[in-house]
Tab-separated table of N, CA, C and O in Angstrom:
chain	number	residue	atom	x	y	z
A	380	MET	N	92.423	80.800	110.360
A	380	MET	CA	93.754	80.750	109.809
A	380	MET	C	94.647	81.805	110.476
A	380	MET	O	95.740	81.495	110.907
A	381	ALA	N	94.201	83.048	110.539
A	381	ALA	CA	95.003	84.094	111.189
A	381	ALA	C	95.195	83.765	112.670
A	381	ALA	O	96.280	83.954	113.211
A	382	ALA	N	94.148	83.249	113.307
A	382	ALA	CA	94.249	82.909	114.728
A	382	ALA	C	95.282	81.813	114.936
A	382	ALA	O	96.050	81.853	115.904
A	383	ASP	N	95.334	80.843	114.036
A	383	ASP	CA	96.331	79.773	114.135
A	383	ASP	C	97.745	80.339	114.002
A	383	ASP	O	98.633	79.990	114.762
A	384	PHE	N	97.946	81.208	113.024
A	384	PHE	CA	99.263	81.815	112.828
A	384	PHE	C	99.661	82.618	114.060
A	384	PHE	O	100.798	82.532	114.530
A	385	MET	N	98.718	83.397	114.579
A	385	MET	CA	98.998	84.225	115.748
A	385	MET	C	99.368	83.358	116.944
A	385	MET	O	100.278	83.686	117.712
A	386	ALA	N	98.666	82.246	117.114
A	386	ALA	CA	98.960	81.336	118.222
A	386	ALA	C	100.358	80.742	118.079
A	386	ALA	O	101.138	80.721	119.033
A	387	ASN	N	100.686	80.268	116.878
A	387	ASN	CA	101.993	79.645	116.650
A	387	ASN	C	103.142	80.637	116.807
A	387	ASN	O	104.201	80.300	117.327
A	388	ALA	N	102.923	81.863	116.363
A	388	ALA	CA	103.968	82.883	116.446
A	388	ALA	C	103.940	83.627	117.780
A	388	ALA	O	104.828	84.423	118.053
A	389	GLN	N	102.922	83.359	118.584
A	389	GLN	CA	102.719	84.018	119.882
A	389	GLN	C	102.703	85.539	119.738
A	389	GLN	O	103.426	86.265	120.401
A	390	VAL	N	101.853	86.016	118.812
A	390	VAL	CA	101.667	87.451	118.609
A	390	VAL	C	100.180	87.783	118.691
A	390	VAL	O	99.332	86.958	118.376
A	391	ARG	N	99.874	88.979	119.125
A	391	ARG	CA	98.486	89.430	119.232
A	391	ARG	C	98.088	90.353	118.086
A	391	ARG	O	96.921	90.647	117.907
A	392	ARG	N	99.048	90.816	117.306
A	392	ARG	CA	98.784	91.728	116.200
A	392	ARG	C	99.622	91.330	114.986
A	392	ARG	O	100.772	90.939	115.130
A	393	LEU	N	99.027	91.488	113.801
A	393	LEU	CA	99.730	91.209	112.552
A	393	LEU	C	99.663	92.435	111.648
A	393	LEU	O	98.586	93.022	111.494
A	394	PRO	N	100.777	92.817	111.054
A	394	PRO	CA	100.719	93.931	110.098
A	394	PRO	C	100.097	93.462	108.778
A	394	PRO	O	100.287	92.323	108.364
A	395	ILE	N	99.360	94.343	108.154
A	395	ILE	CA	98.836	94.091	106.812
A	395	ILE	C	99.746	94.864	105.864
A	395	ILE	O	99.880	96.083	105.967
A	396	VAL	N	100.392	94.136	104.953
A	396	VAL	CA	101.400	94.726	104.068
A	396	VAL	C	100.913	94.644	102.626
A	396	VAL	O	100.446	93.596	102.170
A	397	GLU	N	101.035	95.778	101.940
A	397	GLU	CA	100.674	95.843	100.533
A	397	GLU	C	101.769	96.618	99.811
A	397	GLU	O	102.100	97.740	100.203
A	398	ASP	N	102.338	96.031	98.788
A	398	ASP	CA	103.438	96.669	98.044
A	398	ASP	C	104.554	97.130	98.976
A	398	ASP	O	105.036	98.261	98.882
A	399	HIS	N	104.925	96.265	99.910
A	399	HIS	CA	106.021	96.515	100.853
A	399	HIS	C	105.754	97.662	101.815
A	399	HIS	O	106.684	98.215	102.401
A	400	ARG	N	104.491	98.059	101.970
A	400	ARG	CA	104.119	99.124	102.910
A	400	ARG	C	103.069	98.591	103.876
A	400	ARG	O	102.164	97.865	103.474
A	401	ILE	N	103.204	98.959	105.135
A	401	ILE	CA	102.195	98.569	106.116
A	401	ILE	C	100.962	99.443	105.895
A	401	ILE	O	101.052	100.672	105.910
A	402	VAL	N	99.837	98.775	105.654
A	402	VAL	CA	98.595	99.506	105.396
A	402	VAL	C	97.560	99.297	106.498
A	402	VAL	O	96.497	99.900	106.471
A	403	GLY	N	97.883	98.432	107.460
A	403	GLY	CA	96.954	98.202	108.556
A	403	GLY	C	97.490	97.198	109.548
A	403	GLY	O	98.582	96.659	109.382
A	404	ILE	N	96.699	96.972	110.567
A	404	ILE	CA	97.035	96.011	111.623
A	404	ILE	C	95.781	95.189	111.913
A	404	ILE	O	94.679	95.738	112.008
A	405	VAL	N	95.949	93.884	112.063
A	405	VAL	CA	94.863	93.014	112.506
A	405	VAL	C	95.224	92.525	113.900
A	405	VAL	O	96.312	91.981	114.113
A	406	ALA	N	94.333	92.734	114.838
A	406	ALA	CA	94.540	92.289	116.213
A	406	ALA	C	93.758	91.002	116.456
A	406	ALA	O	92.784	90.705	115.751
A	407	LEU	N	94.179	90.262	117.457
A	407	LEU	CA	93.495	89.019	117.798
A	407	LEU	C	92.015	89.283	118.089
A	407	LEU	O	91.155	88.497	117.720
A	408	GLY	N	91.725	90.408	118.702
A	408	GLY	CA	90.326	90.764	118.970
A	408	GLY	C	89.520	90.929	117.690
A	408	GLY	O	88.341	90.574	117.644
A	409	ASP	N	90.148	91.456	116.627
A	409	ASP	CA	89.472	91.587	115.326
A	409	ASP	C	89.121	90.209	114.780
A	409	ASP	O	88.037	90.000	114.234
A	410	VAL	N	90.052	89.291	114.928
A	410	VAL	CA	89.838	87.926	114.451
A	410	VAL	C	88.702	87.272	115.245
A	410	VAL	O	87.846	86.599	114.676
A	411	ALA	N	88.670	87.507	116.533
A	411	ALA	CA	87.647	86.903	117.392
A	411	ALA	C	86.254	87.348	116.977
A	411	ALA	O	85.314	86.554	116.989
A	412	VAL	N	86.111	88.605	116.596
A	412	VAL	CA	84.804	89.130	116.189
A	412	VAL	C	84.329	88.468	114.904
A	412	VAL	O	83.143	88.200	114.736
A	413	LYS	N	85.257	88.160	114.011
A	413	LYS	CA	84.906	87.593	112.706
A	413	LYS	C	84.861	86.065	112.686
A	413	LYS	O	84.327	85.484	111.758
A	414	GLU	N	85.425	85.413	113.675
A	414	GLU	CA	85.481	83.945	113.691
A	414	GLU	C	84.092	83.353	113.871
A	414	GLU	O	83.298	83.837	114.664
A	415	ASP	N	83.822	82.280	113.140
A	415	ASP	CA	82.584	81.535	113.318
A	415	ASP	C	82.642	80.700	114.585
A	415	ASP	O	81.625	80.372	115.163
A	416	ASP	N	83.863	80.348	115.005
A	416	ASP	CA	84.061	79.480	116.160
A	416	ASP	C	84.819	80.238	117.244
A	416	ASP	O	86.038	80.350	117.180
A	417	PRO	N	84.108	80.764	118.259
A	417	PRO	CA	84.793	81.528	119.309
A	417	PRO	C	85.822	80.697	120.074
A	417	PRO	O	86.751	81.243	120.643
A	418	GLU	N	85.680	79.383	120.045
A	418	GLU	CA	86.640	78.524	120.741
A	418	GLU	C	88.024	78.632	120.106
A	418	GLU	O	89.033	78.558	120.797
A	419	GLU	N	88.076	78.831	118.798
A	419	GLU	CA	89.375	78.979	118.113
A	419	GLU	C	90.102	80.212	118.645
A	419	GLU	O	91.306	80.196	118.856
A	420	TYR	N	89.362	81.284	118.886
A	420	TYR	CA	89.945	82.499	119.462
A	420	TYR	C	90.496	82.207	120.847
A	420	TYR	O	91.601	82.620	121.179
A	421	GLU	N	89.737	81.490	121.658
A	421	GLU	CA	90.182	81.165	123.021
A	421	GLU	C	91.460	80.337	123.000
A	421	GLU	O	92.380	80.589	123.783
A	422	VAL	N	91.524	79.363	122.115
A	422	VAL	CA	92.720	78.525	121.995
A	422	VAL	C	93.908	79.374	121.561
A	422	VAL	O	95.004	79.255	122.107
A	423	ALA	N	93.693	80.261	120.596
A	423	ALA	CA	94.781	81.131	120.133
A	423	ALA	C	95.278	82.009	121.267
A	423	ALA	O	96.482	82.158	121.466
A	424	LEU	N	94.368	82.587	122.035
A	424	LEU	CA	94.765	83.440	123.153
A	424	LEU	C	95.559	82.650	124.192
A	424	LEU	O	96.574	83.130	124.705
A	425	GLU	N	95.146	81.425	124.472
A	425	GLU	CA	95.891	80.582	125.421
A	425	GLU	C	97.299	80.311	124.906
A	425	GLU	O	98.264	80.373	125.661
A	426	GLU	N	97.422	79.989	123.612
A	426	GLU	CA	98.729	79.691	123.041
A	426	GLU	C	99.627	80.930	123.046
A	426	GLU	O	100.818	80.837	123.328
A	427	ILE	N	99.062	82.075	122.732
A	427	ILE	CA	99.844	83.316	122.717
A	427	ILE	C	100.354	83.636	124.118
A	427	ILE	O	101.460	84.116	124.301
A	428	SER	N	99.533	83.346	125.098
A	428	SER	CA	99.854	83.713	126.476
A	428	SER	C	100.819	82.755	127.156
A	428	SER	O	101.333	83.061	128.231
A	429	LYS	N	101.072	81.598	126.534
A	429	LYS	CA	101.992	80.643	127.128
A	429	LYS	C	103.403	81.206	127.147
A	429	LYS	O	103.825	81.907	126.236
A	430	GLU	N	104.125	80.861	128.193
A	430	GLU	CA	105.529	81.286	128.315
A	430	GLU	C	106.370	80.488	127.341
A	430	GLU	O	106.230	79.272	127.220
A	431	ASP	N	107.245	81.162	126.632
A	431	ASP	CA	108.140	80.508	125.682
A	431	ASP	C	109.170	79.703	126.465
A	431	ASP	O	109.876	80.234	127.306
A	432	LYS	N	109.253	78.417	126.167
A	432	LYS	CA	110.158	77.512	126.909
A	432	LYS	C	111.537	77.402	126.279
A	432	LYS	O	112.377	76.712	126.780
A	433	SER	N	111.791	78.092	125.158
A	433	SER	CA	113.107	77.944	124.498
A	433	SER	C	114.125	78.910	125.023
A	433	SER	O	113.989	79.708	125.840
C-alpha cells in the first residue's frame, strides 16, 4: 500500500504524522525490506523514477 502511494506520488520518503507533528519518516527502502513481494518495490521504484510528463 505505501509502495503504491509512493509510486503514484513519485516520492521516495513519506512523513509519519501524529497529532499534527512529524514523528518519523518511511523511505522506499524501508518498505522494500518489509514487503512480502519484492517485485512491488521494483515497480514502485520504476514509477518514482519516471520523468513527469505534465
